[in-house]
PDB file of C-alpha atoms in Angstrom:
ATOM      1  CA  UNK A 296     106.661 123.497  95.088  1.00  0.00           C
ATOM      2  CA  UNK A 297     107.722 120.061  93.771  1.00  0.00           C
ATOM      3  CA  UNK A 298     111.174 121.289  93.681  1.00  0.00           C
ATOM      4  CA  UNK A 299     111.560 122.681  97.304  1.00  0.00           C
ATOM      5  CA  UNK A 300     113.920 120.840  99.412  1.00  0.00           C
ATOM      6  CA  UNK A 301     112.594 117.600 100.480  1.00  0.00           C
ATOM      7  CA  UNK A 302     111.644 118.293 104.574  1.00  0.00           C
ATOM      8  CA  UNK A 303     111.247 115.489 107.020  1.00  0.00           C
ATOM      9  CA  UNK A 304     108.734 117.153 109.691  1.00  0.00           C
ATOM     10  CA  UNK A 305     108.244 115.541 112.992  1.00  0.00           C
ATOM     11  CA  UNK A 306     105.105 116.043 114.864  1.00  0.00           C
ATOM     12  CA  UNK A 307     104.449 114.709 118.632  1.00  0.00           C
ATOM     13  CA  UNK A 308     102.011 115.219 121.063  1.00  0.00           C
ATOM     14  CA  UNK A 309      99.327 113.067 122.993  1.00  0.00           C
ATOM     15  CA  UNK A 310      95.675 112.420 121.482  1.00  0.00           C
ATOM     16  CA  UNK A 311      93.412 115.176 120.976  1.00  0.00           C
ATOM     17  CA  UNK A 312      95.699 117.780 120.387  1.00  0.00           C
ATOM     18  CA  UNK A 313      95.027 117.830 116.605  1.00  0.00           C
ATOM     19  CA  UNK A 314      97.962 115.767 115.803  1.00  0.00           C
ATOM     20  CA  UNK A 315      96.225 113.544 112.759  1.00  0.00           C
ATOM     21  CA  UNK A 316      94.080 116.856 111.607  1.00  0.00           C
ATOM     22  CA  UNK A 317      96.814 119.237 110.997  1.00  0.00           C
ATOM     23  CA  UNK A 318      99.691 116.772 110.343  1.00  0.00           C
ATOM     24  CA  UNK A 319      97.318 115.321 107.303  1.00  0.00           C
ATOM     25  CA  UNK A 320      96.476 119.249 105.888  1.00  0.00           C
ATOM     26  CA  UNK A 321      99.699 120.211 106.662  1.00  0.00           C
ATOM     27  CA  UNK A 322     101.474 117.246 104.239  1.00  0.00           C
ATOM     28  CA  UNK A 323      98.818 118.005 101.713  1.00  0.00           C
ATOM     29  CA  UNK A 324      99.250 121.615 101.534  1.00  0.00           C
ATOM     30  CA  UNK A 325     102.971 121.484 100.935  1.00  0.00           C
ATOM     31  CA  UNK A 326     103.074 118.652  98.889  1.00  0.00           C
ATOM     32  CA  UNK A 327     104.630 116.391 101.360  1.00  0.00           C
ATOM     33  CA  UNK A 328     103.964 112.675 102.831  1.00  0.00           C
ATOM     34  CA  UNK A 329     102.008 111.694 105.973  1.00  0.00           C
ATOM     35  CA  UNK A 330     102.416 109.254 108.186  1.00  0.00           C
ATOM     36  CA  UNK A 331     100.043 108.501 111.338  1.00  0.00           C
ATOM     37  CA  UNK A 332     102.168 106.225 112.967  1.00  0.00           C
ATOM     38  CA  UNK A 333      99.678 105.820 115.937  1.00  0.00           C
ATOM     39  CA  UNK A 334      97.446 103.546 112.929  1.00  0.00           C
ATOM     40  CA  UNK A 335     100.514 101.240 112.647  1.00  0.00           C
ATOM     41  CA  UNK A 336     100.337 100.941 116.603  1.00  0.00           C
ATOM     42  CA  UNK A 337      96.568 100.123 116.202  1.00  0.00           C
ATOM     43  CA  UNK A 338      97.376  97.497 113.725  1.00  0.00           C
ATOM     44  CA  UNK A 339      99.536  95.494 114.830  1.00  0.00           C
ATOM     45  CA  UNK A 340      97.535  95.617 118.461  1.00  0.00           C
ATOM     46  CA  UNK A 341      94.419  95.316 115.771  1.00  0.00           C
ATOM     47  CA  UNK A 342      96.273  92.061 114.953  1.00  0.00           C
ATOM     48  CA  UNK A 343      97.034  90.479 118.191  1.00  0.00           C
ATOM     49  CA  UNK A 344      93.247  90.767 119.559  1.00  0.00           C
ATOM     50  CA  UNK A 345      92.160  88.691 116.253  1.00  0.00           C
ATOM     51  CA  UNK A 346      94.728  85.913 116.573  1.00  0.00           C
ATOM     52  CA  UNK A 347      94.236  85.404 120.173  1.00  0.00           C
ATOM     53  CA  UNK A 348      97.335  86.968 121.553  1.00  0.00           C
ATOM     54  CA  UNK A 349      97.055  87.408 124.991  1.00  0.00           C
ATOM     55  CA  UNK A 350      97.979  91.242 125.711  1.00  0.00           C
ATOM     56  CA  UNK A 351      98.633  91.146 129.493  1.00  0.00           C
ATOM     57  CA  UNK A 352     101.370  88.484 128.156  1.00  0.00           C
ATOM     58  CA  UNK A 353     104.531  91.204 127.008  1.00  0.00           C
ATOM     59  CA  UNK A 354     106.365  87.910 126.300  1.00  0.00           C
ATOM     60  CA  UNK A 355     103.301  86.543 123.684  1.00  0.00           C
ATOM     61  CA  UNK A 356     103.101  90.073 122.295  1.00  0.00           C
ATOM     62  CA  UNK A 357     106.990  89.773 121.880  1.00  0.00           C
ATOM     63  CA  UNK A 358     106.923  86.733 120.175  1.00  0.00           C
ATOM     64  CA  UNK A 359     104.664  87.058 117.448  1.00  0.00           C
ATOM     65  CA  UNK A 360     105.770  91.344 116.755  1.00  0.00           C
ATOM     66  CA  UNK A 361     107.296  89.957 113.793  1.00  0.00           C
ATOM     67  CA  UNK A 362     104.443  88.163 111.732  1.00  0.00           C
ATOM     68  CA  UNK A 363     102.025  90.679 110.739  1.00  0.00           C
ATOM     69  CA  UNK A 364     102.801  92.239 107.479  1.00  0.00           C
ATOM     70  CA  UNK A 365     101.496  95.887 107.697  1.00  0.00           C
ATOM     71  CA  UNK A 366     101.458  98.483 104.877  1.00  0.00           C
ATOM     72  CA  UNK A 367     100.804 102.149 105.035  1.00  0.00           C
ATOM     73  CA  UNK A 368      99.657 104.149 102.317  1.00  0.00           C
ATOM     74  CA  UNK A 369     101.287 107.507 102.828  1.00  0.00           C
ATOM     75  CA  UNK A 370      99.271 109.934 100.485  1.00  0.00           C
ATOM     76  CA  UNK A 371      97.909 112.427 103.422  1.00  0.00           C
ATOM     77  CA  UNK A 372      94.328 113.155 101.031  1.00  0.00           C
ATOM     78  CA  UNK A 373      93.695 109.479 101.313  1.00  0.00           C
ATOM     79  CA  UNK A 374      95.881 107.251 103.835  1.00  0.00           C
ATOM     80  CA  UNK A 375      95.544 104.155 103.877  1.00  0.00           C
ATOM     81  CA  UNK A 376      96.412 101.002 105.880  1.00  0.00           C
ATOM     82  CA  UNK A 377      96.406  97.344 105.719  1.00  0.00           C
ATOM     83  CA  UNK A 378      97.526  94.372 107.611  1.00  0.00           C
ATOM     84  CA  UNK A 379      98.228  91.319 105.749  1.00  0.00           C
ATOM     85  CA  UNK A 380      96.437  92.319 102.733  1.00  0.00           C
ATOM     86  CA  UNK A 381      93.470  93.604 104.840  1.00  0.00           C
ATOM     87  CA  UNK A 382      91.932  97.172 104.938  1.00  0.00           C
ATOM     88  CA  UNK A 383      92.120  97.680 108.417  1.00  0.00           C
ATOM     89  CA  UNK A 384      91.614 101.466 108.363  1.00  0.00           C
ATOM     90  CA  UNK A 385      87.977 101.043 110.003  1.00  0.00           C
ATOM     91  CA  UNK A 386      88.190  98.068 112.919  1.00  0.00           C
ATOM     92  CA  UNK A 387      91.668  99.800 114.519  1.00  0.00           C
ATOM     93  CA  UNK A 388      89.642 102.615 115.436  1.00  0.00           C
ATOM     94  CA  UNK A 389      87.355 100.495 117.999  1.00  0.00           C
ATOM     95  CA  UNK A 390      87.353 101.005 121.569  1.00  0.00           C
ATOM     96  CA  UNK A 391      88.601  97.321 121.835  1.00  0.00           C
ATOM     97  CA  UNK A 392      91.825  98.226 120.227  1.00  0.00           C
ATOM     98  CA  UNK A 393      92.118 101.831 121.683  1.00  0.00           C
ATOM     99  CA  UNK A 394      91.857 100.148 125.195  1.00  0.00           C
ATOM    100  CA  UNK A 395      94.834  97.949 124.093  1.00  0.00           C
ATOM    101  CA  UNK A 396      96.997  99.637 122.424  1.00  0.00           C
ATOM    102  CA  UNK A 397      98.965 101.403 125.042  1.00  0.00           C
ATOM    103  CA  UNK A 398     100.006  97.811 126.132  1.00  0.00           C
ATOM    104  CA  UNK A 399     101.115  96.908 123.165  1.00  0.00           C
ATOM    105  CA  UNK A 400     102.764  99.779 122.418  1.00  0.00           C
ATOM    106  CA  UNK A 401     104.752  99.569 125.303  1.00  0.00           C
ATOM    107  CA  UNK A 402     106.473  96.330 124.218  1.00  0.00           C
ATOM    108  CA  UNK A 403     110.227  96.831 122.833  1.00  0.00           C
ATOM    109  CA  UNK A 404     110.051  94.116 120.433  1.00  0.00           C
ATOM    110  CA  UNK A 405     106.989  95.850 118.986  1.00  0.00           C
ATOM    111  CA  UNK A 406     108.339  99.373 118.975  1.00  0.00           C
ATOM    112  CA  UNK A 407     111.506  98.012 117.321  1.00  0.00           C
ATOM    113  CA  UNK A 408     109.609  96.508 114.140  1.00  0.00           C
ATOM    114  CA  UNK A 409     106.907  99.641 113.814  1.00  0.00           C
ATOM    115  CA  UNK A 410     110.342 102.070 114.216  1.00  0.00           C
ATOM    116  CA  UNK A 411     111.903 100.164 111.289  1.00  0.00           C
ATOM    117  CA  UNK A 412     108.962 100.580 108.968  1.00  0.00           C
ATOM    118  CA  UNK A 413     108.345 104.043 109.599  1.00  0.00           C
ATOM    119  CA  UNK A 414     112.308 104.868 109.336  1.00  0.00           C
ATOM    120  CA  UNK A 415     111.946 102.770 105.725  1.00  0.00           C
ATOM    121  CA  UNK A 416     108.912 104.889 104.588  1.00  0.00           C
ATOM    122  CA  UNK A 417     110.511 108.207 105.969  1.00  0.00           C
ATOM    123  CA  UNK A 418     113.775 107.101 104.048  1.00  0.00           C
ATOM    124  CA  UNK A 419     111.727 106.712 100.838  1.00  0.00           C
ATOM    125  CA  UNK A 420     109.568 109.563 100.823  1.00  0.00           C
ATOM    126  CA  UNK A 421     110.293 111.586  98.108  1.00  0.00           C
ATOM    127  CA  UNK A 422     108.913 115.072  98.167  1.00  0.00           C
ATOM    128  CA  UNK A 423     109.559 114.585 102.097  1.00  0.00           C
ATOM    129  CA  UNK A 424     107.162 113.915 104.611  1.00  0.00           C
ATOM    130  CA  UNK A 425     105.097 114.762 108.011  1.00  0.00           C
ATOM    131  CA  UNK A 426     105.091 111.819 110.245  1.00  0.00           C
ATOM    132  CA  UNK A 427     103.046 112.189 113.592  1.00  0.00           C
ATOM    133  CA  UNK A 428     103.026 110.000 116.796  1.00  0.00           C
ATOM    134  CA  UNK A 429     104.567 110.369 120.380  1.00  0.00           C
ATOM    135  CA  UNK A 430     108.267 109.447 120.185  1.00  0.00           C
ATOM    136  CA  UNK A 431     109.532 110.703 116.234  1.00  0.00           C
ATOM    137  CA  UNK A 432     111.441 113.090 117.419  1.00  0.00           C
ATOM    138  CA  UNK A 433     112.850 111.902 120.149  1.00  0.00           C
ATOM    139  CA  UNK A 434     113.269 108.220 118.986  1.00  0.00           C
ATOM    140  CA  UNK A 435     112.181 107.254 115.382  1.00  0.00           C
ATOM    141  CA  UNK A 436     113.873 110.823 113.441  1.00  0.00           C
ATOM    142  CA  UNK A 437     115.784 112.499 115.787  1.00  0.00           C
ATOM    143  CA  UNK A 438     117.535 113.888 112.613  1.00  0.00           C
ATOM    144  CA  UNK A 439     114.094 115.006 111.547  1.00  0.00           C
ATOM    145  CA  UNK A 440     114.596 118.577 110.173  1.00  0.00           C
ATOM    146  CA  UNK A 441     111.438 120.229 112.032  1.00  0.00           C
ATOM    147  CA  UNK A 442     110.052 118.816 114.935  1.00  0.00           C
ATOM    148  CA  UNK A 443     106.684 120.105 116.082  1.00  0.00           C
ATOM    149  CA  UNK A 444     105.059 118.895 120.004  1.00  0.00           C
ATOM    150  CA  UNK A 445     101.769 119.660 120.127  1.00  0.00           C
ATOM    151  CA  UNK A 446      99.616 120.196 123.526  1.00  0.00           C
ATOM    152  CA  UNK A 447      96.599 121.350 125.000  1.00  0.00           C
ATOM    153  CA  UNK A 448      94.774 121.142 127.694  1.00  0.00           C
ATOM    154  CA  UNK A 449      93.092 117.871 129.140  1.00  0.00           C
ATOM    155  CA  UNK A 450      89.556 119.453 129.091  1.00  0.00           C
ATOM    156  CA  UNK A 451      90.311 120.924 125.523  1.00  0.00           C
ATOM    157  CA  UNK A 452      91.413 117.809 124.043  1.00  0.00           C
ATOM    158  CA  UNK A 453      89.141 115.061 125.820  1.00  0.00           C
ATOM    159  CA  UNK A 454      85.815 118.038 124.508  1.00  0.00           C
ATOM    160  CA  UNK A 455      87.794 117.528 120.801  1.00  0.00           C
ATOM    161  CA  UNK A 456      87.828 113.470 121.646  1.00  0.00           C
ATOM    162  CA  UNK A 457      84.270 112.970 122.247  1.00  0.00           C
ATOM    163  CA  UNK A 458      83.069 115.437 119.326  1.00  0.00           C
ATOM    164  CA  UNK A 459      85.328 113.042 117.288  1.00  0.00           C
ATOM    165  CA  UNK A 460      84.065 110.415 119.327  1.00  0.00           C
ATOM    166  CA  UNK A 461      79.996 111.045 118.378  1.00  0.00           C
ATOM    167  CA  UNK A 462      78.542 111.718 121.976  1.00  0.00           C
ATOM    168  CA  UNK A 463      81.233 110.237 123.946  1.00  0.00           C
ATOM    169  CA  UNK A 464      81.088 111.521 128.030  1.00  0.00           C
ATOM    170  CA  UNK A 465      83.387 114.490 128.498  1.00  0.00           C
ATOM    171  CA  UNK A 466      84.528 113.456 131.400  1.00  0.00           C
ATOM    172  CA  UNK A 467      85.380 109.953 130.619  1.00  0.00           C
ATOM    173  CA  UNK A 468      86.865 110.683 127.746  1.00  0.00           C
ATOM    174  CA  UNK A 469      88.959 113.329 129.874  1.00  0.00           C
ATOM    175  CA  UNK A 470      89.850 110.687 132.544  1.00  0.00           C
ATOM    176  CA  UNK A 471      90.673 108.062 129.546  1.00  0.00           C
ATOM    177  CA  UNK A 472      93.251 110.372 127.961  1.00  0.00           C
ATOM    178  CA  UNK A 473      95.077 111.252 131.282  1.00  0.00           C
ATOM    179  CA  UNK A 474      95.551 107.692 131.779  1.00  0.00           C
ATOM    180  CA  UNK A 475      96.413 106.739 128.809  1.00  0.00           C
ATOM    181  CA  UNK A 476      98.720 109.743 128.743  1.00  0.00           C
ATOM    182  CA  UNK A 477     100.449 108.608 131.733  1.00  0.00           C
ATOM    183  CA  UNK A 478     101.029 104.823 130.786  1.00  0.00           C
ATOM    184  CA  UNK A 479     102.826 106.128 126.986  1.00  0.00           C
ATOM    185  CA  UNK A 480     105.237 108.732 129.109  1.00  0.00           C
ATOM    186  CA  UNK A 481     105.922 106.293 131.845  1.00  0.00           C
ATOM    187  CA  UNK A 482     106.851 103.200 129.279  1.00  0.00           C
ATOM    188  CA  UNK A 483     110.688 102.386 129.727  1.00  0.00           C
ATOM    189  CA  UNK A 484     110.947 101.982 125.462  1.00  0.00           C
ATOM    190  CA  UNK A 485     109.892 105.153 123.572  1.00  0.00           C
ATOM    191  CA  UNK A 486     108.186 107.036 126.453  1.00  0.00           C
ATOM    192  CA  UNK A 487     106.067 109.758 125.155  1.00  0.00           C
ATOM    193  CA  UNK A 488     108.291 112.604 125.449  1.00  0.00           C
ATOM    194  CA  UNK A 489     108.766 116.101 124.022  1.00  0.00           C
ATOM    195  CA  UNK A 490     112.117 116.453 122.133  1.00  0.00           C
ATOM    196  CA  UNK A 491     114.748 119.220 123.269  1.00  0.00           C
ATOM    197  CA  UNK A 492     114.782 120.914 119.718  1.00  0.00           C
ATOM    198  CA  UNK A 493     111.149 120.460 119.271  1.00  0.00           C
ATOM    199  CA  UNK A 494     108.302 123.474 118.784  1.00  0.00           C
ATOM    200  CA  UNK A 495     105.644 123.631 120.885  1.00  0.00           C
ATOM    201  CA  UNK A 496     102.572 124.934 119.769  1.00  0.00           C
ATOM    202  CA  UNK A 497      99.833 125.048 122.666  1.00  0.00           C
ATOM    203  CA  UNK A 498      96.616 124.456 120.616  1.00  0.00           C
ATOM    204  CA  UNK A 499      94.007 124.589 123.325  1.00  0.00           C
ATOM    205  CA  UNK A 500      93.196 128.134 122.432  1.00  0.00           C
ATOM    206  CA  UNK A 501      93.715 127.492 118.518  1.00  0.00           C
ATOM    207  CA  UNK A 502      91.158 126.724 115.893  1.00  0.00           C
ATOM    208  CA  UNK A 503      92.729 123.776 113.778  1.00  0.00           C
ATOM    209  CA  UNK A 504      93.061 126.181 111.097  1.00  0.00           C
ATOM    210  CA  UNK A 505      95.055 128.238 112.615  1.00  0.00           C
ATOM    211  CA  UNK A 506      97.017 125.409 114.060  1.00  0.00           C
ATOM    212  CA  UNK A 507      97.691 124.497 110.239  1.00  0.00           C
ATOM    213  CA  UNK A 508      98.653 127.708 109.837  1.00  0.00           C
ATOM    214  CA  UNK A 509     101.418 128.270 112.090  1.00  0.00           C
ATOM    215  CA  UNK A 510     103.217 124.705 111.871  1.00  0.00           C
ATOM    216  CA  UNK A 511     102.779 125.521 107.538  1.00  0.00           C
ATOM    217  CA  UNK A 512     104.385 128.399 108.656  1.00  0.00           C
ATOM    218  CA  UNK A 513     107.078 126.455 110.686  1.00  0.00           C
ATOM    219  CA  UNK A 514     108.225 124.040 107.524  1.00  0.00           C
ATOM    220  CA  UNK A 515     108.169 126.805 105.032  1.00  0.00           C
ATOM    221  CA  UNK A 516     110.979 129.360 107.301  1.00  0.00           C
ATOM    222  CA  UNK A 517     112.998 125.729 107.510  1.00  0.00           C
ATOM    223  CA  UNK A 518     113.064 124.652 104.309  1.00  0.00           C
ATOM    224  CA  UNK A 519     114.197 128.316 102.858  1.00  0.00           C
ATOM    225  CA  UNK A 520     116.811 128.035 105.921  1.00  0.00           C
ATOM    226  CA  UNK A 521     118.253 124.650 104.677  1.00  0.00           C
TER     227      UNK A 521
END
């Protein structure tokens, strides 16, 4: 296996779709790289809220895109990531920063600085690597060799949220999602968008196993194609 072709895979798709679940198994099963680029998102919003950025202030957000120092650690059995030296793999995952990060995201100066890194790391990877979010295929690799958009239904994906979630409300969660899926495919940079070339694999009837199964699948026919 280490000397298959190295494989850049590309997989989109909105939350709760099993995006981080398979992309993680899929990188470790193959020997490749992962990436959740969503994290980097979370810490540089992570960021702002702790140095008193204002986040209805795209202008404040602009300004200070550039300061954090972020590092991800890109082994998919153990990821890791880190703002300025700090473990930050626990506190991005609060509702505080969930609720934010959309607005964040959406700002160009931000999206140009967390494109750069995760071009860098994609660049660098050696084995190759899976790299999941909402615009790599479209925007960050659209050279990627196999892009994969996952999707599933609202209901499906907000009952997968809340299980992750411990006890979360269905139905919020549900209503949550769809909004936040609307504001990351109606942002003017990087909207959330499935790539022409891409794959789709509808998951809402799939157990993550076999959602692993097909998209392993998926990289193995490409890389003895390439």
């Amino acid at each position: 296996m280490e000397s298959a072709t190295p494989v850049i895979v590309a997989i989109d798709g909105p939350s709760g779709t099993g995006k981080s679940s398979t992309s993680k198994a899929v990188a470790a099963q193959l020997g490749l790289s992962y990436l959740d680029t969503g994290a980097q998102y979370r810490a540089i919003t992570w960021w702002m809220v702790n140095n008193g950025i204002d986040i209805d202030d795209p202008a404040a957000i602009a300004a200070a895109a550039g300061k954090p120092e972020i590092v991800s650690g890109t082994d998919p059995q153990g990821p890791t990531i880190s703002v300025d030296g700090v473990d930050v793999a626990g506190p991005i995952r609060t509702q505080e920063v969930t609720s934010k990060v959309s607005a964040v995201s959406a700002v160009p100066e931000v999206r140009a600085r967390i494109t750069e890194l995760q071009r860098t790391l994609a660049a660098s990877a050696e084995h190759g690597i899976v790299v999941e979010g909402r615009d790599i295929g479209t925007t960050v690799l659209p050279d990627a060799d196999l892009k994969i958009f996952l999707t599933a239904s609202p209901e499906a994906r907000a009952a997968r949220r809340s299980g992750e979630l411990k006890g979360a409300d269905v139905h919020s969660t549900r209503e949550a999602l769809i909004k936040r899926d609307a504001a990351d495919s109606s942002r003017k940079t990087s909207p959330l968008a499935k790539a022409d070339d891409a794959v789709e694999v509808d998951t809402t009837e799939l157990t993550l196993s076999q959602v692993i199964e097909c998209v392993v699948t998926l990289v193995e026919e490409k890389r003895a194609g390439k």
